[in-house]
Coordinates of C-alpha atoms in Angstrom, one line a residue:
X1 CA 0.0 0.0 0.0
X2 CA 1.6 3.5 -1.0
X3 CA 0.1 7.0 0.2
X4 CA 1.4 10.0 -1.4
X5 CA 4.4 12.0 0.4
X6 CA 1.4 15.1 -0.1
X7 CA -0.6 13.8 2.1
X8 CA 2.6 12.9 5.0
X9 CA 4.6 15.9 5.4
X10 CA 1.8 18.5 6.1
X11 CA 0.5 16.1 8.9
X12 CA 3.8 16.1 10.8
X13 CA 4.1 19.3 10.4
X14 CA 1.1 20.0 11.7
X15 CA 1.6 17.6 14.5
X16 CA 5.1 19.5 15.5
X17 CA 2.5 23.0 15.5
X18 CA 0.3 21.6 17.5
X19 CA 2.5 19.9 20.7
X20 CA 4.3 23.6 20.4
X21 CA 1.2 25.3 20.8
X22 CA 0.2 23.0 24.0
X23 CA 3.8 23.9 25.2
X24 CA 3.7 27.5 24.6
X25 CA 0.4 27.6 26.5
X26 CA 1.6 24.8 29.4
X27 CA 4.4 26.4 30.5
X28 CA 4.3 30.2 30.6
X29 CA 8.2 31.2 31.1
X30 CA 11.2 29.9 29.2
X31 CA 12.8 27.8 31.8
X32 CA 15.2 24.5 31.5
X33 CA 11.7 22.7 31.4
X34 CA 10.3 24.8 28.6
X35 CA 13.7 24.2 26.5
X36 CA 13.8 20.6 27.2
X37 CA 10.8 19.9 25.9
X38 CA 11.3 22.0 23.5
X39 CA 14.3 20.2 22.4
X40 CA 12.1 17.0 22.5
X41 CA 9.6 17.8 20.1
X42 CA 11.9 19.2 17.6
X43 CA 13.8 15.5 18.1
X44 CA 10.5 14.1 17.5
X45 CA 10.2 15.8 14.3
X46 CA 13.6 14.9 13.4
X47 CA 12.9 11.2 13.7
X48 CA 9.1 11.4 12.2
X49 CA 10.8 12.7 9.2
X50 CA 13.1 10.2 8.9
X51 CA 10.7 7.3 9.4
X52 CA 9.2 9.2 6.3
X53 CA 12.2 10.0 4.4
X54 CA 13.2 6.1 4.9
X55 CA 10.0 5.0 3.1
X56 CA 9.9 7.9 0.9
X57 CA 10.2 6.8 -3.0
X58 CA 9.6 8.5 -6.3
X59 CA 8.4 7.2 -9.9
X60 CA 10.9 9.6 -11.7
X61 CA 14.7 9.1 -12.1
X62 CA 16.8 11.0 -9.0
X63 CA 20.3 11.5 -7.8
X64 CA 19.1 8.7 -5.2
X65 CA 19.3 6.1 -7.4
X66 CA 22.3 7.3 -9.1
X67 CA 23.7 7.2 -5.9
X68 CA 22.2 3.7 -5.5
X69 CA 24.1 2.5 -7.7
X70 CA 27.5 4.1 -7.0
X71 CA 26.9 2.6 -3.6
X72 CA 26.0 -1.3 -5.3
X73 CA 29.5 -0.6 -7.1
X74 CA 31.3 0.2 -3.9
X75 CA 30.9 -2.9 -2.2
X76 CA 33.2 -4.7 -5.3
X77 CA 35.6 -1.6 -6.1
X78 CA 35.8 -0.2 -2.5
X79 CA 36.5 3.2 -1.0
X80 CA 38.3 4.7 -3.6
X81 CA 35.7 4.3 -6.3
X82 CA 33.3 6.6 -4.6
X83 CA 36.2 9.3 -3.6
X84 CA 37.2 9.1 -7.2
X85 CA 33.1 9.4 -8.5
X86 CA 33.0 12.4 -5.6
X87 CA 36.8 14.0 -5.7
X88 CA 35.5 17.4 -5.1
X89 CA 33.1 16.1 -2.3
X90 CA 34.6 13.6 0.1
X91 CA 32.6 13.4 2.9
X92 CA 29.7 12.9 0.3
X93 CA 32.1 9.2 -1.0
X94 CA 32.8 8.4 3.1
X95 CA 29.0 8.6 3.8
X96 CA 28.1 6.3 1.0
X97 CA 30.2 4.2 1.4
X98 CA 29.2 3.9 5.4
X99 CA 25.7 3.1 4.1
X100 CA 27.0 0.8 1.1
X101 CA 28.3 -1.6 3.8
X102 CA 25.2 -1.6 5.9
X103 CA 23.6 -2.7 2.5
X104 CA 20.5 -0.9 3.1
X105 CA 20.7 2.5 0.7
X106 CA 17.5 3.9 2.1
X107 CA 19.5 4.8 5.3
X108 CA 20.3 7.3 3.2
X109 CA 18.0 9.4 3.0
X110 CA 17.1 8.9 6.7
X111 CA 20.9 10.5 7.1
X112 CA 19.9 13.3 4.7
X113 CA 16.8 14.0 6.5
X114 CA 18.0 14.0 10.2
X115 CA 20.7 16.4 9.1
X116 CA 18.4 18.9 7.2
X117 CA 15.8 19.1 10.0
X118 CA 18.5 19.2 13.1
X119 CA 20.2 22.1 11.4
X120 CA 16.3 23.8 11.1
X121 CA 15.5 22.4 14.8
X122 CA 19.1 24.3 15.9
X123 CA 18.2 27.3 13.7
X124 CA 14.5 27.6 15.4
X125 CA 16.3 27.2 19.0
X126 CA 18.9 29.8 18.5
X127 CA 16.2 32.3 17.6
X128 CA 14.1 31.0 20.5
X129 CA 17.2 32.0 22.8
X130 CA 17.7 35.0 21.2
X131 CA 14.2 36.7 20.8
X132 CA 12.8 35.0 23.7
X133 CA 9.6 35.3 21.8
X134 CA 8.3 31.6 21.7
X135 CA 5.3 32.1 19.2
X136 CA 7.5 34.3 16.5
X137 CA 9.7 31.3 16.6
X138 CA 7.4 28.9 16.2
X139 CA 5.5 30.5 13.1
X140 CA 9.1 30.8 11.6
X141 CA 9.4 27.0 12.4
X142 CA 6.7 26.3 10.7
X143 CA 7.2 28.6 7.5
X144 CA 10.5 26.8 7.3
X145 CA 9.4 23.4 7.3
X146 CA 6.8 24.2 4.8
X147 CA 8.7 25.9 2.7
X148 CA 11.6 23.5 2.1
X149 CA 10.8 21.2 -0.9
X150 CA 11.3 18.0 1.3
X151 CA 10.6 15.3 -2.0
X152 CA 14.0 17.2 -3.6
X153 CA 15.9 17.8 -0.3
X154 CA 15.8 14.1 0.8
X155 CA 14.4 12.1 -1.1
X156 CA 16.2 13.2 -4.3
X157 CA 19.3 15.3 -4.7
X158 CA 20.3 13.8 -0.9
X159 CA 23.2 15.9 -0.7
X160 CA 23.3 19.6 -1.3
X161 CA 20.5 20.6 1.2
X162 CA 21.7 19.3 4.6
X163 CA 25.1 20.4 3.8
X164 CA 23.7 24.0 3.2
X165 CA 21.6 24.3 6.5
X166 CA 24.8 23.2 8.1
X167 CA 26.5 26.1 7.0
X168 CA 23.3 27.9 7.8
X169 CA 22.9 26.8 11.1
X170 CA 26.4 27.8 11.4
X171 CA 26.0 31.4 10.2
X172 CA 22.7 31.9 12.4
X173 CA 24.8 30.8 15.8
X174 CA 27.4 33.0 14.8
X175 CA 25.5 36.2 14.3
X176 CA 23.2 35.6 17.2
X177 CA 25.3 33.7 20.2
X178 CA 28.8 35.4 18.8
X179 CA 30.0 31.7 18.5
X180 CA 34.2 32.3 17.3
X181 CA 34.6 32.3 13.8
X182 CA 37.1 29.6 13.5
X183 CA 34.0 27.6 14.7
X184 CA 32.1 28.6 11.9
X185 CA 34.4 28.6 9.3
X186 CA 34.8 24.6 10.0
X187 CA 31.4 23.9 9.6
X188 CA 31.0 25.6 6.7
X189 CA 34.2 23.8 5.5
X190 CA 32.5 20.6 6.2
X191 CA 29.8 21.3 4.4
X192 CA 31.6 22.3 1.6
X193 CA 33.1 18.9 1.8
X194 CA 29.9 17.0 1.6
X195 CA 29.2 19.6 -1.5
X196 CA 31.4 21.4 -3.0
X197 CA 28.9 24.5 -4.1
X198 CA 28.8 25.6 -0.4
X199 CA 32.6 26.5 -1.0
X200 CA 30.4 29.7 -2.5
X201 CA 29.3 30.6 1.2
X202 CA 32.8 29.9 2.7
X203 CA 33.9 33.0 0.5
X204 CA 30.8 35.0 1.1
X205 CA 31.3 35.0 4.5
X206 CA 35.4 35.7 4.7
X207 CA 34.2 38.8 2.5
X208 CA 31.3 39.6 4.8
X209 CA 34.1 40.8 7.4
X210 CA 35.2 43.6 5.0
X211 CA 34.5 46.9 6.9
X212 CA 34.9 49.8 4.3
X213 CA 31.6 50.8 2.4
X214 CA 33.2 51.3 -0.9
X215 CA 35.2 47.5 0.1
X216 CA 31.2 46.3 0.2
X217 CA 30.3 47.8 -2.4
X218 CA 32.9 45.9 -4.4
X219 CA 32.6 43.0 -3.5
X220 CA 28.4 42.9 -4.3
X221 CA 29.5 44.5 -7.7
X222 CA 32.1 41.1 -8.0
X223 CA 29.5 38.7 -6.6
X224 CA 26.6 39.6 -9.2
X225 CA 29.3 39.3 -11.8
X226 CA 30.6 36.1 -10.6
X227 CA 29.1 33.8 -13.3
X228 CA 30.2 35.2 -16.5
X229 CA 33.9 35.4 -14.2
X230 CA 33.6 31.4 -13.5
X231 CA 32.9 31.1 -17.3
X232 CA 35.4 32.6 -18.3
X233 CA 37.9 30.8 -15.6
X234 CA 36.1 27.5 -17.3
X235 CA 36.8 28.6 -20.4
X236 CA 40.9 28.3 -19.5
X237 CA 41.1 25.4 -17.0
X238 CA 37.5 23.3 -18.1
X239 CA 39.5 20.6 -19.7
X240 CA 41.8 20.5 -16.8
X241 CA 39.8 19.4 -13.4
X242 CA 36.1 17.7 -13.0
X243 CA 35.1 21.0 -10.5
X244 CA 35.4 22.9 -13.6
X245 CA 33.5 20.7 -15.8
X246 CA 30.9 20.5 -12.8
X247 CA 30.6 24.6 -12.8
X248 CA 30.3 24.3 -16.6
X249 CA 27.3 22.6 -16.2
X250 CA 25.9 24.0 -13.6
X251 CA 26.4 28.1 -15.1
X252 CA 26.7 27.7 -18.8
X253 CA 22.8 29.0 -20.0
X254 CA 22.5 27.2 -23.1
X255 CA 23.6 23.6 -21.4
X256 CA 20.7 21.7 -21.1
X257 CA 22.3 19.0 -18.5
X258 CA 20.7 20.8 -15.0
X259 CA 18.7 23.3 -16.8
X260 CA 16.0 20.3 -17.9
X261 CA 15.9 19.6 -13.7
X262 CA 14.6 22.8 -12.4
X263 CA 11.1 23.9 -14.1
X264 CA 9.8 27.5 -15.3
X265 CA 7.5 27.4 -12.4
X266 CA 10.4 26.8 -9.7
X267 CA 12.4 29.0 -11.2
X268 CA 9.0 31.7 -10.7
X269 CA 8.3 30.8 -7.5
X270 CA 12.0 30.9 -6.1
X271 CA 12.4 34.5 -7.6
X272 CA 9.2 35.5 -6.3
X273 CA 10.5 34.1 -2.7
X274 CA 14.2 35.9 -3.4
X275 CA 11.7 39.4 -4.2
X276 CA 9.9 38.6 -0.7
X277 CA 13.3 38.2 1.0
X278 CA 14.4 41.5 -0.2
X279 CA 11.4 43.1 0.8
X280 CA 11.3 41.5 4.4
X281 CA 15.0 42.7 4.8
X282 CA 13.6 46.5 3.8
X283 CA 11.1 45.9 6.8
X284 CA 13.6 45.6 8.8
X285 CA 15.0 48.8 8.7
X286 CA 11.6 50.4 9.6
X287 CA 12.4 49.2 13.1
X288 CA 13.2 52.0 14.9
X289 CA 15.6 49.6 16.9
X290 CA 17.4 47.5 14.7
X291 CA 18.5 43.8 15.8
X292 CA 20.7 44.7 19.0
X293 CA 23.6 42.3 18.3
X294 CA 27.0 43.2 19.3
X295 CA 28.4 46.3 15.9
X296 CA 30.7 43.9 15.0
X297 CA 28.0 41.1 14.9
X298 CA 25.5 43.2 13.2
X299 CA 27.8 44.4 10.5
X300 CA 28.7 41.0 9.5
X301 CA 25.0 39.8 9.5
X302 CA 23.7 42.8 6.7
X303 CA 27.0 41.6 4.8
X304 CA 26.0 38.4 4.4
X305 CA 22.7 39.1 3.5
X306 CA 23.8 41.5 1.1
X307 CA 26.2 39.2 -0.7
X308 CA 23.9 36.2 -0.4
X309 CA 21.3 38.5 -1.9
X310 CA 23.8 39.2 -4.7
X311 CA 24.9 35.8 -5.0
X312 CA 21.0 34.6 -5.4
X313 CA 20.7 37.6 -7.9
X314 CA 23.8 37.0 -10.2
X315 CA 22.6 32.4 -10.8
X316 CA 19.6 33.8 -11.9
X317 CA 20.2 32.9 -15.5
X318 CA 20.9 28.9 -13.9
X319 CA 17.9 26.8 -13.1
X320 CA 20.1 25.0 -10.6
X321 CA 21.8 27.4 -8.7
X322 CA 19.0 29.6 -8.4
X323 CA 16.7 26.9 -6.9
X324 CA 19.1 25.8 -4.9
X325 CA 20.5 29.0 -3.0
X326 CA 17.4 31.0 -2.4
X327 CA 16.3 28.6 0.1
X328 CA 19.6 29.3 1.7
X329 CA 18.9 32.6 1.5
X330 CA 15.7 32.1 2.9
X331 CA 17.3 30.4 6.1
X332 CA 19.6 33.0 6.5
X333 CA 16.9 35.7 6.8
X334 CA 14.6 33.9 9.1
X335 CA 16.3 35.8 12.3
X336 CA 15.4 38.5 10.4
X337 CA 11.5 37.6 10.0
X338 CA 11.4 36.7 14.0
X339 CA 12.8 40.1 15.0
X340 CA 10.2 41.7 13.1
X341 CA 7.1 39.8 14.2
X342 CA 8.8 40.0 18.0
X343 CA 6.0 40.7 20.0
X344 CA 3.2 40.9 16.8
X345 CA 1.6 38.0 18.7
X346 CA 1.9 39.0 22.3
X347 CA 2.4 42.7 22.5
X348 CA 1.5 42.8 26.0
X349 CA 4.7 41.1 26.7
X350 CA 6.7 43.0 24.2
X351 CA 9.7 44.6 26.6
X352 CA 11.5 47.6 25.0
X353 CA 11.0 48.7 21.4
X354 CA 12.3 45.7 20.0
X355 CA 10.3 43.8 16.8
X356 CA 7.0 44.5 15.8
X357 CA 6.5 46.9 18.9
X358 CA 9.4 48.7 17.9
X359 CA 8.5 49.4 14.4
X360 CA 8.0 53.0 13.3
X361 CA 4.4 52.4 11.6
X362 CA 2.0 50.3 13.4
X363 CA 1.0 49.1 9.9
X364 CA 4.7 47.2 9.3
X365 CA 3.8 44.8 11.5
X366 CA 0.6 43.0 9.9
X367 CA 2.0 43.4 6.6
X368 CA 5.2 41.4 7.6
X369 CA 3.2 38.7 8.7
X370 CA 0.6 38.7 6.1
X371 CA 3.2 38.6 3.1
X372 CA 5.0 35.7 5.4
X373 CA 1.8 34.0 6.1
X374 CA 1.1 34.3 2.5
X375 CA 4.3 33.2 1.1
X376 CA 3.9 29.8 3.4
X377 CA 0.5 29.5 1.8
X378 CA 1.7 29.4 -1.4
X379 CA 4.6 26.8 -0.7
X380 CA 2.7 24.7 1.0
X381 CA 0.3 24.3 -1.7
X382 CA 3.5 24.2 -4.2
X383 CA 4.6 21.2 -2.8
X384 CA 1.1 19.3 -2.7
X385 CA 0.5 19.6 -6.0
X386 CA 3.4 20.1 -8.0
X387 CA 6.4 19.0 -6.0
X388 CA 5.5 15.8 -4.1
X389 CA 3.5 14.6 -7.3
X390 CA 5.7 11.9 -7.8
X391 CA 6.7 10.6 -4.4
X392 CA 4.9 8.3 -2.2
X393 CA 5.5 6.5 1.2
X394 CA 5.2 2.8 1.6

């Protein structure tokens, strides 16, 4: 018996909002209970989606069961096949080969998924700790996990979305706790391991220290311009190392490869979503007290937004890079999104002009959350129909 993935995700989803509305109303103060349990319903939706991701299957062709079969290949030619099939990406060849020998490939995707939706759960708890408002956090939660295209994250192209809310989960602790940056740099390293097109947010964060305006300004100009610059870098070395021939055909417009994986409607829908970013991020500055982090902190934060927003804008002319780092995008700003709705649902306990109660017009507020709560309207029914078409759970 098989029941579509549409008709699975939503309902543990829902069943996350739900226990976190019982808990928001249980226990009235953020304590060590309050985060505890926290922590255990986020586990809980860690391991649900596993159990789904495990079962999860698709009637289309997808870098699963490519990967399938580099994995049935690695239990005669070993270890080195896969670091030779994945030379740019070597904890992606030491991770499937750890499931090749467990001989069940499915595993996975249960990996894929418990790393995607820890780094959300640890992105959702570092806001919790830094806002300390429990029901902006939890609608953020929620617009996450709804947004994320979880058919293409785990089930199919396995790799390059856990690696990239790694690095994301990495960047939030860093801007909000002031984790070190050696810290952060390694996990973005490691994620850049397991895929080597987060090596593009290892550079945009070392350039997100620059101080100088006209520095900045730059190195936005640089960022936009970076494809036809990789092109042309291909254009010398392409014949000369597979990461080149991988950029080639992830960049060059008129290569078919990649392009034929990401439709006209994604490609709509993410530029619509990188247009509502922008627009959230100008929201931001209505608050008449902006996001109190330490200067340092807060400088590096609207760099990497700034670049990331360039980054997003300059792949726009490639289906797959597009696709793929607007949702990172969209990660990053979620600190953003719970600053400005701080308070929105409880101004009585709204301390300080901070969020929504800080915001010069009273009007910000309710159109922040309506263009949010619109936006997860639309991607939730995205994914129902058009997205998790062809997957179902057995």
């Amino acid at each position: 018996m098989s029941v579509p993935l549409a008709a699975i995700v939503p309902v543990v989803v829902a069943a996350y909002a739900v226990v976190q509305v019982l808990l928001n109303y249980s226990v009235k103060r953020i304590n060590r209970t309050f985060v505890s349990l926290y922590i255990v319903n986020g586990a809980l939706l860690v391991g649900s989606l596993g159990v789904v991701a495990y079962h999860s299957h698709s009637t289309r062709y997808t870098d699963f069961r490519r990967m399938g079969n580099e994995m049935h290949n690695s239990t005669n030619l070993g270890l080195g096949y896969l670091l030779d099939a994945y030379n740019t990406n070597p904890l992606s060849a030491i991770v499937l080969k750890l499931v090749a020998l467990t001989d069940a490939y499915d595993l996975l995707k249960v990996f894929s998924a418990f790393v995607l939706y820890s780094a959300i759960v640890y992105i959702s708890y570092s806001m919790l700790m830094y806002t300390s408002d429990r029901w902006a956090v939890l609608f953020c939660t929620v617009f996450m996990l709804l947004f994320l295209d979880f058919a293409y994250a785990v089930v199919d192209n396995i790799r390059f979305f856990p690696a990239a809310a790694v690095a994301s989960a990495a960047l939030v602790r860093h801007m909000l706790s002031g984790a070190r940056r050696w810290s952060t740099v390694a996990w973005c390293v490691v994620a850049a391991l397991f895929h080597a097109a987060l090596w593009f947010v290892v550079v945009i964060y070392c350039i997100a220290q620059l101080r100088l305006v006209w520095m900045r300004a730059v190195a936005s100009i640089v960022v936009i311009a970076f494809q036809p610059l990789l092109l042309a870098a291909v254009e010398i070395w392409g014949g000369r190392s597979s990461i080149m021939w991988k950029m080639d055909l992830y960049f060059r417009p008129e290569d078919e490869h990649y392009q034929a994986l990401a439709s006209v409607e994604q490609v709509a829908f993410y530029a619509f979503v990188l247009f509502w970013c922008s627009g959230l991020l100008l929201a931001w500055r209505q608050l008449s007290c902006r996001v109190s982090l330490t200067p340092p902190r807060r400088v590096e934060y609207v760099g990497l937004l700034q670049l990331s927003l360039c980054f997003c804008i300059g792949s726009l002319s490639s289906n797959v890079t597009f696709v793929r780092f607007v949702p990172v995008f969209a990660l990053l700003c979620m600190p953003v999104l719970a600053v400005c709705l701080t308070g929105y649902f409880a101004p009585n306990a709204c301390r300080g002009s901070v969020g929504a109660c800080g915001m010069r017009s009273r009007l910000f507020p309710h159109v922040v959350f309506l263009a949010a709560l619109g936006l997860m309207a639309l991607s939730a029914t995205l994914r129902i129909l058009y997205n998790y078409g062809a997957f179902y759970v057995t």
